[in-house]
XYZ file of C-alpha atoms in Angstrom:
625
model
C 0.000 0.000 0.000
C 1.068 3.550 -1.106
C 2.381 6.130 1.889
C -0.623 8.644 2.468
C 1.407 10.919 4.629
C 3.251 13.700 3.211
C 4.899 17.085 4.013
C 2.679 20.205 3.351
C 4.040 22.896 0.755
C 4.854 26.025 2.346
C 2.452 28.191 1.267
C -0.956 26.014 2.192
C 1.520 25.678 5.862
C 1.595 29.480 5.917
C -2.511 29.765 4.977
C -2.813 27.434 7.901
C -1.100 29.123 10.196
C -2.200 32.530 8.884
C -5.910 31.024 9.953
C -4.356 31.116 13.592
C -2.400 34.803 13.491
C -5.035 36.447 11.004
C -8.273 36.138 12.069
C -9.305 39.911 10.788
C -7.235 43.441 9.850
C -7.290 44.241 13.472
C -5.220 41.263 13.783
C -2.795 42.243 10.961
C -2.882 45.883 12.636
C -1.925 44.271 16.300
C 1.137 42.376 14.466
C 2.247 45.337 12.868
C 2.182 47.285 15.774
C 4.128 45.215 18.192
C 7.001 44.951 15.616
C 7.156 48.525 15.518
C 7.085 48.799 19.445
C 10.217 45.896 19.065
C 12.089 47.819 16.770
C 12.769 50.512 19.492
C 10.418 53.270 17.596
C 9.247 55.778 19.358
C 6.879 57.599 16.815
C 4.366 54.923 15.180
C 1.784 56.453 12.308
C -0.865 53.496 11.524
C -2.796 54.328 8.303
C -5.946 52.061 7.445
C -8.367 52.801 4.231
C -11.726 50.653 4.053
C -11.328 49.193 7.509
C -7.819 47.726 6.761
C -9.784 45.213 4.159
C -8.012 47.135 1.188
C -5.072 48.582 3.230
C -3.038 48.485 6.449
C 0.223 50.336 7.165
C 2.506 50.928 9.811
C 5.395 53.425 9.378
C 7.718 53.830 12.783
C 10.867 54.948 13.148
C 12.890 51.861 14.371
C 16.611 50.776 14.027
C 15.365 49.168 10.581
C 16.722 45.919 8.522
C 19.326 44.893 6.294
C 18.681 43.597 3.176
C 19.048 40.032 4.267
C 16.802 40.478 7.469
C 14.111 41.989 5.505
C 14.102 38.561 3.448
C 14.137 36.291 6.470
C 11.859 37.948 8.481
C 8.730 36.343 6.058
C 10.454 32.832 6.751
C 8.503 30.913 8.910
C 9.680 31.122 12.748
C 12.475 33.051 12.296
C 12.782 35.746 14.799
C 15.608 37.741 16.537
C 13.555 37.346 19.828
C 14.670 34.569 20.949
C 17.300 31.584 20.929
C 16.428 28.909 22.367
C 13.217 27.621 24.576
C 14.083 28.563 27.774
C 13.840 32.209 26.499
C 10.145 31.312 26.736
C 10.284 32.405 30.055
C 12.034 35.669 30.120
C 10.260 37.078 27.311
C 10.758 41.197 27.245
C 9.335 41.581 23.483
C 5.946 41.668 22.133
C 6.670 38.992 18.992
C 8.406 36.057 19.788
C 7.003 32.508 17.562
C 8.079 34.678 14.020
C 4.922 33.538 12.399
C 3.294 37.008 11.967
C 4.617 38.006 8.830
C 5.316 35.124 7.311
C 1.436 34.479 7.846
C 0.088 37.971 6.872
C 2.135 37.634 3.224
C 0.718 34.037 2.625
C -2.935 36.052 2.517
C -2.149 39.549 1.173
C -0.150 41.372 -0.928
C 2.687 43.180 1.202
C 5.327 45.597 0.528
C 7.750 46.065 2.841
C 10.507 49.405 2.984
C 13.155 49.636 5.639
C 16.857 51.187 6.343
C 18.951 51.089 9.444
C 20.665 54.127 10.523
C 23.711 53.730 9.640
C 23.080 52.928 5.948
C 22.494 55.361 3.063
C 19.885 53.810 1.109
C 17.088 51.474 2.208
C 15.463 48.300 0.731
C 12.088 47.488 -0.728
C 10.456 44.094 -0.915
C 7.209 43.075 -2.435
C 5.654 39.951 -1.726
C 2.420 38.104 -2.927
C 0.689 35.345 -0.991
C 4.385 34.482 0.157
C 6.239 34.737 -2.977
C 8.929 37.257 -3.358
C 7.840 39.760 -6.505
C 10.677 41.580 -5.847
C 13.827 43.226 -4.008
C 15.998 46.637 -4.828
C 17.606 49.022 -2.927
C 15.491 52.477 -2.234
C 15.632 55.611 -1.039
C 13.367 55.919 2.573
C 13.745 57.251 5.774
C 15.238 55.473 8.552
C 12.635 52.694 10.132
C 10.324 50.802 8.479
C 7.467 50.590 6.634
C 4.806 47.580 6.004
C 1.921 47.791 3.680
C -0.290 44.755 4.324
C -2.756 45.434 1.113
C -6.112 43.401 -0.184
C -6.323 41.279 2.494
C -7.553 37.372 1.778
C -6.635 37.748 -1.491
C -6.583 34.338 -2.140
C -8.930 32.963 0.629
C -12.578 34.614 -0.642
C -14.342 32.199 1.911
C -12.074 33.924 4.430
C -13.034 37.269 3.416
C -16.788 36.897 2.995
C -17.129 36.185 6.708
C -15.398 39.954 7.459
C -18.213 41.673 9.087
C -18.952 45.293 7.719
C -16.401 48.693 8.152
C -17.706 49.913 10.814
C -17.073 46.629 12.925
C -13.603 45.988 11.484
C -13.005 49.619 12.362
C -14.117 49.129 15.837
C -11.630 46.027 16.330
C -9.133 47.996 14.856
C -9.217 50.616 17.041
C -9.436 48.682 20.137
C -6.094 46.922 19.059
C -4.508 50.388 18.643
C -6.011 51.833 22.154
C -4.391 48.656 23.759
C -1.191 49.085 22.297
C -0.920 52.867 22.684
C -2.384 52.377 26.148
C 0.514 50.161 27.354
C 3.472 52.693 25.618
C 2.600 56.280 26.754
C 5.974 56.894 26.215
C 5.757 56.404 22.505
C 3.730 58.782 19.957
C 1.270 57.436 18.084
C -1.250 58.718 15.187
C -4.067 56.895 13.194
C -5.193 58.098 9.928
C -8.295 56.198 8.439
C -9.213 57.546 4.876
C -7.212 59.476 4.796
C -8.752 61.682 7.379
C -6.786 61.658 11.114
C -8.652 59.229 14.109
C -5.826 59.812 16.893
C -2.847 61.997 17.164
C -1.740 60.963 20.493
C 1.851 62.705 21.776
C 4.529 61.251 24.383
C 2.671 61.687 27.874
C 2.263 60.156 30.787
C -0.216 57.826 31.369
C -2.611 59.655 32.954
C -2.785 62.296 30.125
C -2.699 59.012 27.412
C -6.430 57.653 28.848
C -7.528 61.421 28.863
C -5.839 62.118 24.923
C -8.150 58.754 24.285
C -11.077 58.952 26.140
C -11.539 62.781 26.427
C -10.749 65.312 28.650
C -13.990 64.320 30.991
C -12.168 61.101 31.466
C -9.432 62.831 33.881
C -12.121 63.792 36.775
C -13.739 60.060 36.359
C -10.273 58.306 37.594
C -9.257 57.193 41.291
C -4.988 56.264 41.243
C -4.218 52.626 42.080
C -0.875 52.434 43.069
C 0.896 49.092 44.999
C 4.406 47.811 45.105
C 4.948 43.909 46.526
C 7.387 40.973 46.214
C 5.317 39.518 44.075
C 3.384 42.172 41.927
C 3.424 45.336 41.012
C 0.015 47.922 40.471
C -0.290 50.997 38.711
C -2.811 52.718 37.167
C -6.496 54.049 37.679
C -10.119 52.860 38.094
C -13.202 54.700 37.333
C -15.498 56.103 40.107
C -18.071 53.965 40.686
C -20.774 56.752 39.751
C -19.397 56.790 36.249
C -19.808 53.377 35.531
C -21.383 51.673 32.534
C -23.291 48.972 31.545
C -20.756 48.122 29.093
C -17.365 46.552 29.163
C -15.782 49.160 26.969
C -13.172 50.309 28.915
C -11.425 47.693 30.891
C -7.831 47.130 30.663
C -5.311 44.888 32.032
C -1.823 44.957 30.962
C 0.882 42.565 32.236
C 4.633 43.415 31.556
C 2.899 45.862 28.875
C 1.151 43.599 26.951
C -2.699 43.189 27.331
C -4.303 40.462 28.027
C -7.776 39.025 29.101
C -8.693 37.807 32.273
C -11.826 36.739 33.783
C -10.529 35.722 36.980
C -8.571 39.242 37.350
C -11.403 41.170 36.438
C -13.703 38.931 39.118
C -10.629 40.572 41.805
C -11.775 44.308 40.427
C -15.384 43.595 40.190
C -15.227 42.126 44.296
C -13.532 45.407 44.767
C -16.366 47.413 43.837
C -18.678 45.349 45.492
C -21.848 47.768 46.935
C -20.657 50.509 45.008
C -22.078 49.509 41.373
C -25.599 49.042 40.870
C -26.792 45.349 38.996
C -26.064 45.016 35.603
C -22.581 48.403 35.299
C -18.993 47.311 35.584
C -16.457 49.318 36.809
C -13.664 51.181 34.534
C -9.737 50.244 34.807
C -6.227 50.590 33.339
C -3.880 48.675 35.433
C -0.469 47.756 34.619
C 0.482 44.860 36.088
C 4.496 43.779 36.695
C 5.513 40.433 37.838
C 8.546 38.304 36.770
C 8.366 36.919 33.557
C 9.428 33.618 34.819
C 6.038 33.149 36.632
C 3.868 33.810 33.848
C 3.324 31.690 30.504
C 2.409 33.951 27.312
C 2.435 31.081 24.464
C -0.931 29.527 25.547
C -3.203 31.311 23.227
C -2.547 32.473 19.393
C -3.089 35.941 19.922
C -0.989 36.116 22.900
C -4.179 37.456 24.872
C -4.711 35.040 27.619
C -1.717 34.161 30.148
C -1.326 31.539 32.485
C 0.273 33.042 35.691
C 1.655 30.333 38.542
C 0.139 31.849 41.389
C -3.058 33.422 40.648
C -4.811 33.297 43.698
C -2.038 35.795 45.692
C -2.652 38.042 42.274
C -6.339 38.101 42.908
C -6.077 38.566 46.838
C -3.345 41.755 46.113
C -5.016 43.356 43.370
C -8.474 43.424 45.206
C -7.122 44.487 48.073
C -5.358 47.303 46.257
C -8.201 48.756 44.321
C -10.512 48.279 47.716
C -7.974 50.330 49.377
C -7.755 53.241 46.768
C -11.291 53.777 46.611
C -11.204 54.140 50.835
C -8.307 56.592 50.491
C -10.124 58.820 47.924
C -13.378 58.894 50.039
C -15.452 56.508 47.384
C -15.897 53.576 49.041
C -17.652 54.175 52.971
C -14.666 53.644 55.549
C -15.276 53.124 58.938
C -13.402 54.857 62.055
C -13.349 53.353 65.120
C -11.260 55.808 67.126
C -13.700 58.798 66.541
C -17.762 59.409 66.744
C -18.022 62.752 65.151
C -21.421 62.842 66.757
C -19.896 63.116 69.893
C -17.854 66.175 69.088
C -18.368 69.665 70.939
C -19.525 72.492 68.675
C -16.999 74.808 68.094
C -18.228 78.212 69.658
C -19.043 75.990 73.139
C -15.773 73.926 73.272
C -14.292 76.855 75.556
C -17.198 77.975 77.831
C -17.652 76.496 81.323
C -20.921 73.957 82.160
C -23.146 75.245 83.910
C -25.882 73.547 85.531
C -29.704 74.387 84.097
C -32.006 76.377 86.778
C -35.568 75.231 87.160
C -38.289 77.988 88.775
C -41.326 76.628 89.735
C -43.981 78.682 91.575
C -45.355 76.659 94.234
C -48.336 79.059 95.193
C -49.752 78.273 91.727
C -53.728 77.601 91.708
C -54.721 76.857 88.433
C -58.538 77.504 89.787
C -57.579 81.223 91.262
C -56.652 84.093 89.337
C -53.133 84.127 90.029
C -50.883 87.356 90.078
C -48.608 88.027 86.848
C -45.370 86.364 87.793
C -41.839 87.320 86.076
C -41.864 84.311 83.276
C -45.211 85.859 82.272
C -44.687 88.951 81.867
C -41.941 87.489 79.441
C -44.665 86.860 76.823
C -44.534 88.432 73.564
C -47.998 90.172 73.982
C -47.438 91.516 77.590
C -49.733 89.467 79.301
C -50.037 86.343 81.223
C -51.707 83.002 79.122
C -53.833 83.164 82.462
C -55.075 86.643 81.903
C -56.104 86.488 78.587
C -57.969 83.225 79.707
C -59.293 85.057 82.479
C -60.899 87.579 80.549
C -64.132 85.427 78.708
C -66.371 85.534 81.807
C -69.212 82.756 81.454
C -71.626 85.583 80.862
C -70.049 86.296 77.748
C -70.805 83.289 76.206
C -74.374 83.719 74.297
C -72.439 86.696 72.316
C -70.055 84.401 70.485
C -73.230 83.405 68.436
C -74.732 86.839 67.773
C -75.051 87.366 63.921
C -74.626 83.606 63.310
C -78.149 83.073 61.499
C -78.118 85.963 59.099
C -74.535 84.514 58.122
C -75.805 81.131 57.783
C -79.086 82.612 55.204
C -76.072 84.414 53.250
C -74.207 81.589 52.893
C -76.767 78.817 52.334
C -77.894 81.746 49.359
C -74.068 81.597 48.002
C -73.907 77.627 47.686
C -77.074 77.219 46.093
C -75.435 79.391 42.986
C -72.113 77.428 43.059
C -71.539 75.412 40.010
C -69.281 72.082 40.176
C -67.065 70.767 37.381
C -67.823 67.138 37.027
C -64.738 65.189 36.721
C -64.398 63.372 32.769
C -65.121 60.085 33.022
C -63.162 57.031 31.456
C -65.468 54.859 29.909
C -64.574 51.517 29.615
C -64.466 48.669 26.789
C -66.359 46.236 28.751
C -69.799 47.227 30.198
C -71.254 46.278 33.077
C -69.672 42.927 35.453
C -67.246 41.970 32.427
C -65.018 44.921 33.887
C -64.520 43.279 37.654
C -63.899 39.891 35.714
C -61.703 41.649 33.555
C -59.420 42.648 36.558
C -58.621 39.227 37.842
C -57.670 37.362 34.775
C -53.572 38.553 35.182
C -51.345 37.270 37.639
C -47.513 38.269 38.236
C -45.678 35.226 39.048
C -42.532 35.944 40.606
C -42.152 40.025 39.124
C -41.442 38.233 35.553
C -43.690 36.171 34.201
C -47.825 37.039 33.984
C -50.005 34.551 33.791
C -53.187 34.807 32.327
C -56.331 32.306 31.712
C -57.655 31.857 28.045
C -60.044 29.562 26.915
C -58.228 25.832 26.530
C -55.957 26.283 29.678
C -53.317 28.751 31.015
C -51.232 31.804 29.324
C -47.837 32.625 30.692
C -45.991 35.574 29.478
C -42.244 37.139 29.928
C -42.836 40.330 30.653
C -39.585 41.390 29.135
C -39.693 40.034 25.840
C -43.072 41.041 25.415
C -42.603 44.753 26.601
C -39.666 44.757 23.858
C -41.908 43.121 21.272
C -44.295 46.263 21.950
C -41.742 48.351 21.954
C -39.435 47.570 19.074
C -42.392 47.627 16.530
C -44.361 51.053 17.860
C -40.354 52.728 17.413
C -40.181 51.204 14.213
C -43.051 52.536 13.120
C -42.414 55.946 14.505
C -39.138 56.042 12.361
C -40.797 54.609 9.580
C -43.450 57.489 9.490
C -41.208 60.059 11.298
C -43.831 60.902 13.602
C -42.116 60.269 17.150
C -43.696 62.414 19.766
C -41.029 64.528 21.744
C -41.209 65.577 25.266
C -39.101 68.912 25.985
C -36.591 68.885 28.612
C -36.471 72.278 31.321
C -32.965 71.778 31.686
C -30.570 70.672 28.692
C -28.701 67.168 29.207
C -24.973 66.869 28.533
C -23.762 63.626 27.916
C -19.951 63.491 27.274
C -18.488 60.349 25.139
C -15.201 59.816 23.081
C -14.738 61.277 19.907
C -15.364 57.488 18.346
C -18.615 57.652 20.041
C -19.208 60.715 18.668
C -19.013 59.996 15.268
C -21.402 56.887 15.839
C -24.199 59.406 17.173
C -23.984 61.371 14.296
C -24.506 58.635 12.259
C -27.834 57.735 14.212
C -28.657 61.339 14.996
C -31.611 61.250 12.025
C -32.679 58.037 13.672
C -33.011 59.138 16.478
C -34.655 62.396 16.058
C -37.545 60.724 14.199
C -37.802 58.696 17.700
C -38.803 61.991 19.762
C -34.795 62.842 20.737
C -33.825 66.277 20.331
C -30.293 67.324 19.448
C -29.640 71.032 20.161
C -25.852 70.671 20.058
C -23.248 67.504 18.736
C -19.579 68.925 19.338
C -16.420 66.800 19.527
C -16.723 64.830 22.716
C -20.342 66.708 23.985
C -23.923 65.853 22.961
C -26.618 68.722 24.273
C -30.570 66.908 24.212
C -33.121 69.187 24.401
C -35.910 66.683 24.519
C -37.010 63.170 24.810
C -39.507 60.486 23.520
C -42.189 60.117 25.371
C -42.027 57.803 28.284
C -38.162 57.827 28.137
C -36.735 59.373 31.767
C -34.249 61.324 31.925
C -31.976 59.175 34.084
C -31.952 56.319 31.314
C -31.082 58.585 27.990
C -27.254 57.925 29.062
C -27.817 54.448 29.169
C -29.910 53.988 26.104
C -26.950 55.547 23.670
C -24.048 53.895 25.745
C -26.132 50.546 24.679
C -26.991 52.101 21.407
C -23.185 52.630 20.982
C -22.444 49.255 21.774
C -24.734 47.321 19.832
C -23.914 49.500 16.246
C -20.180 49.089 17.687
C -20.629 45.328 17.818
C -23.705 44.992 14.739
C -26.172 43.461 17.199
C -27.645 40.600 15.672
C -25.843 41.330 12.598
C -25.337 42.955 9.554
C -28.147 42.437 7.235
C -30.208 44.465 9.148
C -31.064 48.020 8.461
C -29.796 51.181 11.048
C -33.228 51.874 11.406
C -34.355 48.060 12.436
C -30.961 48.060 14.923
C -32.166 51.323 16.655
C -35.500 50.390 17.327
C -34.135 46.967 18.738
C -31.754 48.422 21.441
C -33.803 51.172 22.287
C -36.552 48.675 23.166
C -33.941 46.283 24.957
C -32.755 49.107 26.962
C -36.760 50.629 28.259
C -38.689 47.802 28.012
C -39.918 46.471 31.824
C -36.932 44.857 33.629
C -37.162 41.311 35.049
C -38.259 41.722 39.003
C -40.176 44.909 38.142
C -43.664 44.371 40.058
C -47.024 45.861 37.505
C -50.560 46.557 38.517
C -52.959 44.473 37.595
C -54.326 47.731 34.726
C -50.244 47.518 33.286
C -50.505 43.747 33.139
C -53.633 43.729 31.135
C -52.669 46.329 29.182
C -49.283 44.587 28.325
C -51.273 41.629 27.458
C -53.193 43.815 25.329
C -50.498 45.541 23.337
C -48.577 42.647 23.069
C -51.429 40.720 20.860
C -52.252 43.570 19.048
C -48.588 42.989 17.914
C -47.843 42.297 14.235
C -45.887 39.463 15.786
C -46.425 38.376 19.112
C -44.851 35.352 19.691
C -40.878 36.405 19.505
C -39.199 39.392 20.731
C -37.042 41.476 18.584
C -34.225 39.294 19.392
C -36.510 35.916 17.820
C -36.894 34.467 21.360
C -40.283 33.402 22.817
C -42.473 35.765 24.480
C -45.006 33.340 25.697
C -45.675 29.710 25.967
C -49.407 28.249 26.648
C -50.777 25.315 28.757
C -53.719 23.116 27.965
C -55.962 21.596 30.686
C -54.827 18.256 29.288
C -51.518 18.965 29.968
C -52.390 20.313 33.641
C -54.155 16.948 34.550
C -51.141 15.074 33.270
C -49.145 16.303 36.273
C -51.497 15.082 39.051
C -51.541 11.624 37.516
């Protein structure tokens, strides 16, 4: 029998291993990046045109390549990072494996320009899904430059599942916040068609999260700072009043490279615990230093996840570190146990003497005598003694407290009998007669989330969530189909402040959203100004609503083939519609009930999950067999 086993050609090796380092432009953007950061640069220019799909270059201003470098560094695991395995574990670079290129040129077409210092004249090398085009010697300033262009060239399937720009911009731009995040120290700019994203100088790091963020950002932080054997803390949380019900901004960097932890971000989340309300996380950049020789980077492709070898003094360290920093800043309640400030003296008596109260009390008093004026009561405001007054109604006054009484009384009785009442408008109802009492008992709230109602072959139960969003999504549908959203005005303007990203994403929903009932009097680089409301919508949730707005366009919740329009109306009815545990009158429930069948489609939400499930008698008397 014939051998079946044989040796893959280099380029379908590369394509494989591409599918590992390449997953998207953000990825090819990451690569880029780190090489850059490598290379000792400390001004980086990234420069993207149709979400990095048709272009993706990074120009720093690094030591450079020779001529022979520049060739091997698109061979397969060849890297000046490291020489043998057990630099594994004292990794101080962001590349290590020397995959990345080789990878990104088996799926792209790349051009690659670079010159070392101390030579006159640079090279240039075009490649083209791993085959060398060509090489010459060219004139360029010192660094390098890498043009990673039509991306999945050769791998359609690959590039049909690339969601749309706006998402592939998003991921690229979290990639460069993470990377510019962990090197304030180096200046970086992003330019994406041509127009410029980010111009972010050298800074500290402080300034680099404002630069990012916006300026509002600096007055949201709280300093973390902690220095131990075994790690090392610095950074800043947010203040648990600016928290949001997003994950956008979390951050944890280890040795300057971020990476993704659940079980770190449990530690922060403990920290915060009875600050936050349900449902918002908590804000953080933290740099993280331990020795590289207790961590493990090369468990995870994209170098995201690390496996540290004692996590649980990390978790106990870094909660107690963030707990503390929110005492010492006066967010988080402390408690003194030396001091009751209750018990403190007032200032203006804390140098007079105590003296002890006197008491007078007039034991000849008679309350049955008409007593003499004393001294207290000739204290009174009036000049005379309670007593005296009292005194003066003798019993033979009596009959002329109701002199003049009946001719008032014949007045008055003449005065009502021309008043005129306005009869309160009354609310007629659907149902006439008895139907309305039975009408008010056919609801139930079981538990504050389901209602459960009778019909005519057994039982009814309804989520009260998915069927408020049902309600919801279509009647803001058809508002912005029609453009006839009813706006309530606001007596004070809101200011919301977001990130200049965020921003532009409003502006690209701002029609949207004024055909809801919003009002925009004012959209400026990181400040949005509403004037008014839809109707219904409080105040305290507009914040919310376009943070989750944000989010969801950010991420293309459910996806892509739906319309702006259709995704609005969706997350705007995810983010009012009746929470789970909310408690409704027995009127609401009904009237849910009601709105919900008068639905075009009442049986899913907007998210196609099931709004209600029903119960036949049949199936009742099954369970008590």
């Amino acid at each position: 029998m014939a051998d079946i086993i044989q040796l893959l050609p280099d380029h379908v090796a590369n394509q494989i291993a591409a599918g590992e380092v390449v997953q998207r432009p953000a990825s090819v953007v990451k690569e880029l990046l780190e090489n850059a950061i490598d290379a000792g640069a400390d001004m980086i220019k990234l420069i993207v045109k149709d979400a990095g799909k048709t272009l993706v270059q990074v120009i720093d201003n690094g030591k450079g390549m020779s001529s022979t470098d520049a060739r091997l560094s698109f061979e397969r695991h060849a890297t000046s990072k490291i020489k043998n395995a057990e630099d594994l574990f004292q990794l101080h670079t962001k590349g290590f494996r020397g995959e990345a290129l080789a990878s990104i040129a088996a799926i792209a077409h790349v051009e690659l320009k670079t010159k070392q210092d101390a030579d006159d004249v640079g090279n240039a090398l075009v490649m083209e899904g791993s085959h060398v085009v060509s090489q010459e010697i060219v004139v360029t300033p010192t660094g390098t430059s890498v043009s990673v262009k039509n991306l999945f060239f050769n791998i359609p399937a690959r590039r049909n599942f690339l969601k749309s720009d706006t998402v592939e911009l998003r991921h690229i731009i979290d990639e460069f916040h993470r990377v510019a995040l962990a090197h304030p120290g180096i200046s970086f700019a992003l330019y994406n068609n041509g127009s410029e994203s980010f111009n972010l100088p050298i800074s500290n790091y402080r300034q680099r999260i404002v630069n990012i963020f916006g300026n509002k950002t600096n007055e949201k932080l709280v300093p973390v700072d902690e220095d131990t054997e075994v790690l090392k803390i610095s950074g800043f949380v947010g203040k648990p009043e600016f928290a949001k019900k997003t994950r956008g901004e979390q951050f944890f960097f280890v040795n300057n490279r971020f990476i993704k932890s659940a079980y770190l971000n449990h530690a922060i989340a403990s920290a915060f615990d009875g600050l936050l309300k349900n449902g918002m996380h908590a804000r953080y950049f933290l740099n993280l230093t331990v020795d590289p020789q207790t961590i493990d980077i090369n468990i995870h492709p994209t170098k995201t996840e690390i496996k540290f070898d004692d996590e649980h003094t990390l978790y106990a360290i870094l909660r107690a570190a963030v707990k503390h920093s929110l005492g010492q800043f006066n967010i988080a309640p402390v408690l003194d146990f030396e001091r009751d400030p209750n018990l403190d003296t007032p200032y203006n008596y804390k140098e007079n003497p105590v003296t002890t109260p006197k008491v007078e009390v007039d034991r000849t008093f008679n309350p049955f005598n008409e007593a003499p004026v004393t001294k207290s009561e000739g204290r009174s405001s009036s000049g005379t003694s309670f007593r005296q007054a009292a005194t003066k109604q003798t019993p033979s006054d009596w009959e002329s407290l109701y002199v003049g009484l009946e001719s008032k009384g014949n007045e008055s009785q003449h005065d009502f009998a021309e008043v005129e009442f306005e009869s309160e408008e009354e609310t007629l109802s659907i149902f006439e007669g008895d139907h309305q009492v039975e009408q008010s008992h056919t609801t139930y709230q079981l538990h504050n989330k389901y209602i459960v109602s009778t019909i005519k072959s057994g039982m009814l139960i309804i989520d009260q969530y998915r069927a408020h969003q049902r309600v919801l999504y279509e009647e803001f549908l058809r508002n912005m189909t029609t453009r006839e959203g009813v706006s309530q005005q606001l007596l004070f303007p809101l200011q919301l402040h977001f990130s200049p990203q965020d921003i532009a994403i409003v502006n690209q929903l701002k029609s949207d959203l004024e055909h809801t009932g919003f009002v925009f009097s004012n959209v400026q680089e990181e400040l949005v100004e509403i004037t008014g409301v839809p109707v219904g919508v409080p105040e305290s949730e507009v914040s919310i609503i376009l943070e989750q707005l944000i989010s969801d366009v950010e991420n293309e919740v459910p996806d892509s083939n739906f319309s702006a329009t259709d995704l609005l109306a969706k997350s705007m009815a995810k983010s009012l519609a009746i929470k789970t545990g909310q408690s409704l009158k027995k009127d609401e429930q009904e009237h849910l009930v009601n709105k919900l069948f008068a639905c075009k489609d009442p049986n899913v939400s907007p998210a196609n999950r099931v709004t209600f499930v029903t119960m036949s008698v049949d199936e009742l008397d099954k369970k008590f067999i």
